[in-house]
Amino acid sequence: AVAALIILGQAHRINLRALLRWITMKQQSFEGGFVGRSNKLVDGCYSFWQGACIVLINSILMKESE
């Protein structure tokens, strides 16, 4: 969804603060990866997609600072 909004030029619709909070809450301290649902183990797929979302958020913030 984040990538789609960026591609469509609608990144301003993303609540970055809430998204960052959600992503950081999904990262597990012991394993270091991300989970998709509460009380589940770290999953490589979720780690890929949620980790990539952090890069997309960074690109939005970099554009805003220009």
Coordinates of N, CA, C and O in Angstrom, one line a residue:
A1 N 0.8 -1.2 0.0 CA 0.0 0.0 0.0 C 0.9 1.2 0.0 O 0.6 2.2 -0.7
V2 N 1.9 1.2 0.8 CA 2.8 2.4 0.8 C 3.4 2.7 -0.5 O 3.4 3.8 -1.0
A3 N 4.0 1.6 -1.1 CA 4.6 1.8 -2.4 C 3.6 2.2 -3.5 O 3.9 3.1 -4.3
A4 N 2.4 1.7 -3.4 CA 1.3 2.1 -4.4 C 1.0 3.6 -4.2 O 0.9 4.3 -5.2
L5 N 0.9 4.1 -3.0 CA 0.6 5.5 -2.8 C 1.7 6.4 -3.3 O 1.5 7.4 -3.9
I6 N 3.0 5.9 -3.1 CA 4.1 6.7 -3.6 C 4.1 6.8 -5.1 O 4.3 7.8 -5.7
I7 N 3.9 5.6 -5.7 CA 3.8 5.6 -7.2 C 2.7 6.5 -7.8 O 2.9 7.1 -8.8
L8 N 1.6 6.5 -7.1 CA 0.5 7.3 -7.5 C 0.6 8.8 -7.1 O -0.3 9.6 -7.4
G9 N 1.7 9.2 -6.5 CA 1.9 10.5 -6.1 C 1.0 11.0 -4.9 O 0.7 12.1 -4.8
Q10 N 0.6 10.0 -4.1 CA -0.3 10.3 -3.0 C 0.4 10.0 -1.6 O -0.3 9.7 -0.6
A11 N 1.7 10.1 -1.6 CA 2.4 9.9 -0.3 C 2.0 10.7 0.8 O 2.1 10.4 2.0
H12 N 1.4 11.9 0.5 CA 0.9 12.8 1.6 C -0.2 12.2 2.3 O -0.6 12.7 3.4
R13 N -0.9 11.2 1.8 CA -2.0 10.6 2.5 C -1.5 9.6 3.6 O -2.3 9.1 4.4
I14 N -0.2 9.3 3.7 CA 0.3 8.3 4.6 C 0.6 9.0 5.9 O 1.2 10.1 6.0
N15 N 0.1 8.4 7.0 CA 0.3 8.9 8.4 C 1.7 8.3 8.8 O 1.7 7.2 9.3
L16 N 2.8 9.0 8.5 CA 4.1 8.5 8.7 C 4.4 8.1 10.2 O 5.0 7.1 10.5
R17 N 3.9 9.0 11.1 CA 4.1 8.7 12.5 C 3.5 7.4 12.9 O 4.1 6.6 13.6
A18 N 2.2 7.2 12.5 CA 1.5 6.0 12.9 C 2.1 4.7 12.2 O 2.3 3.7 12.8
L19 N 2.5 4.9 10.9 CA 3.2 3.8 10.2 C 4.5 3.4 10.8 O 4.8 2.2 11.0
L20 N 5.3 4.4 11.2 CA 6.6 4.1 11.9 C 6.4 3.4 13.2 O 7.1 2.4 13.6
R21 N 5.4 3.8 13.9 CA 5.1 3.2 15.2 C 4.7 1.8 15.0 O 5.1 0.9 15.8
W22 N 3.8 1.5 14.1 CA 3.3 0.2 13.8 C 4.5 -0.7 13.4 O 4.6 -1.9 13.9
I23 N 5.3 -0.3 12.5 CA 6.4 -1.1 12.0 C 7.4 -1.4 13.2 O 7.8 -2.6 13.3
T24 N 7.7 -0.4 14.0 CA 8.7 -0.7 15.1 C 8.0 -1.6 16.1 O 8.8 -2.4 16.8
M25 N 6.7 -1.6 16.3 CA 6.1 -2.5 17.2 C 6.1 -3.9 16.7 O 6.0 -4.9 17.5
K26 N 6.2 -4.1 15.4 CA 6.2 -5.4 14.8 C 7.6 -6.1 14.8 O 7.8 -7.2 14.5
Q27 N 8.7 -5.2 15.1 CA 10.0 -5.8 15.1 C 10.3 -6.4 16.5 O 10.0 -5.8 17.5
Q28 N 10.8 -7.6 16.4 CA 11.0 -8.4 17.7 C 12.5 -8.1 18.1 O 13.4 -8.2 17.4
S29 N 12.6 -7.9 19.4 CA 13.9 -7.5 20.0 C 14.9 -8.7 20.0 O 16.1 -8.5 19.7
F30 N 14.4 -9.9 20.3 CA 15.3 -11.0 20.4 C 15.8 -11.5 19.0 O 17.0 -11.7 18.8
E31 N 14.9 -11.7 18.1 CA 15.2 -12.2 16.8 C 15.7 -11.2 15.8 O 16.4 -11.4 14.9
G32 N 15.2 -9.9 16.0 CA 15.5 -8.8 15.2 C 14.7 -8.7 13.9 O 14.7 -7.7 13.2
G33 N 13.9 -9.7 13.6 CA 13.0 -9.6 12.4 C 11.6 -9.1 12.7 O 11.4 -8.6 13.8
F34 N 10.7 -9.2 11.8 CA 9.4 -8.7 12.0 C 8.4 -9.8 12.0 O 8.6 -10.9 11.4
V35 N 7.3 -9.6 12.7 CA 6.2 -10.6 12.8 C 5.0 -10.0 12.1 O 4.8 -8.7 12.0
G36 N 4.1 -10.8 11.6 CA 2.9 -10.4 10.9 C 1.7 -10.2 11.9 O 0.9 -9.3 11.8
R37 N 1.7 -11.1 12.9 CA 0.6 -11.1 13.9 C 1.2 -11.2 15.3 O 2.2 -11.8 15.4
S38 N 0.4 -10.8 16.2 CA 0.9 -10.9 17.6 C 1.1 -12.3 18.0 O 0.3 -13.2 17.5
N39 N 2.0 -12.6 18.8 CA 2.4 -13.9 19.4 C 2.8 -14.9 18.3 O 2.6 -16.1 18.5
K40 N 3.3 -14.4 17.2 CA 3.8 -15.3 16.1 C 5.3 -15.1 16.1 O 5.9 -14.2 16.5
L41 N 6.0 -16.1 15.5 CA 7.4 -16.0 15.3 C 7.8 -15.1 14.2 O 7.0 -14.8 13.3
V42 N 9.0 -14.7 14.2 CA 9.5 -13.8 13.1 C 9.4 -14.6 11.8 O 9.6 -15.8 11.7
D43 N 9.0 -13.9 10.7 CA 8.8 -14.5 9.4 C 9.6 -13.7 8.4 O 9.6 -12.5 8.4
G44 N 10.3 -14.4 7.5 CA 11.2 -13.8 6.5 C 10.4 -12.9 5.6 O 10.9 -11.9 5.1
C45 N 9.2 -13.3 5.2 CA 8.4 -12.6 4.3 C 8.0 -11.2 4.9 O 8.1 -10.2 4.3
Y46 N 7.5 -11.3 6.2 CA 7.2 -10.0 6.8 C 8.4 -9.1 7.0 O 8.3 -7.9 6.9
S47 N 9.5 -9.7 7.3 CA 10.7 -9.0 7.5 C 11.1 -8.2 6.2 O 11.5 -7.1 6.2
F48 N 10.9 -8.9 5.1 CA 11.2 -8.3 3.8 C 10.3 -7.1 3.5 O 10.7 -6.0 3.2
W49 N 9.0 -7.3 3.6 CA 8.0 -6.2 3.3 C 8.0 -5.1 4.3 O 8.0 -3.9 3.9
Q50 N 8.1 -5.4 5.5 CA 8.1 -4.3 6.5 C 9.4 -3.6 6.5 O 9.5 -2.4 6.7
G51 N 10.5 -4.3 6.3 CA 11.8 -3.7 6.2 C 11.9 -2.8 5.0 O 12.4 -1.7 5.1
A52 N 11.3 -3.2 3.9 CA 11.3 -2.4 2.7 C 10.5 -1.1 2.9 O 10.8 -0.1 2.3
C53 N 9.4 -1.2 3.7 CA 8.6 -0.1 4.0 C 9.4 1.1 4.7 O 9.2 2.2 4.4
I54 N 10.4 0.7 5.5 CA 11.2 1.7 6.2 C 12.0 2.5 5.1 O 12.2 3.7 5.2
V55 N 12.5 1.8 4.1 CA 13.2 2.5 3.0 C 12.3 3.4 2.3 O 12.7 4.5 1.9
L56 N 11.1 3.0 2.0 CA 10.1 3.9 1.4 C 9.8 5.1 2.2 O 9.7 6.2 1.7
I57 N 9.6 4.9 3.5 CA 9.4 6.0 4.4 C 10.6 7.0 4.4 O 10.4 8.2 4.3
N58 N 11.8 6.5 4.3 CA 13.0 7.3 4.2 C 12.9 8.2 3.0 O 13.3 9.3 3.0
S59 N 12.5 7.5 1.9 CA 12.4 8.3 0.6 C 11.4 9.4 0.7 O 11.7 10.5 0.1
I60 N 10.3 9.2 1.4 CA 9.3 10.3 1.5 C 9.9 11.4 2.4 O 9.8 12.6 2.0
L61 N 10.6 11.1 3.5 CA 11.1 12.1 4.3 C 12.2 12.9 3.6 O 12.4 14.1 3.8
M62 N 13.0 12.2 2.8 CA 14.1 12.9 2.0 C 13.5 13.9 1.1 O 14.0 15.0 0.9
K63 N 12.4 13.5 0.4 CA 11.7 14.4 -0.5 C 11.1 15.6 0.2 O 11.2 16.8 -0.3
E64 N 10.6 15.4 1.4 CA 10.0 16.5 2.2 C 11.0 17.5 2.6 O 10.8 18.6 2.8
S65 N 12.3 17.0 2.9 CA 13.3 17.9 3.4 C 14.0 18.7 2.3 O 14.7 19.6 2.6
E66 N 13.7 18.4 1.0 CA 14.3 19.1 -0.1 C 13.7 20.5 -0.3 O 12.6 20.8 0.0

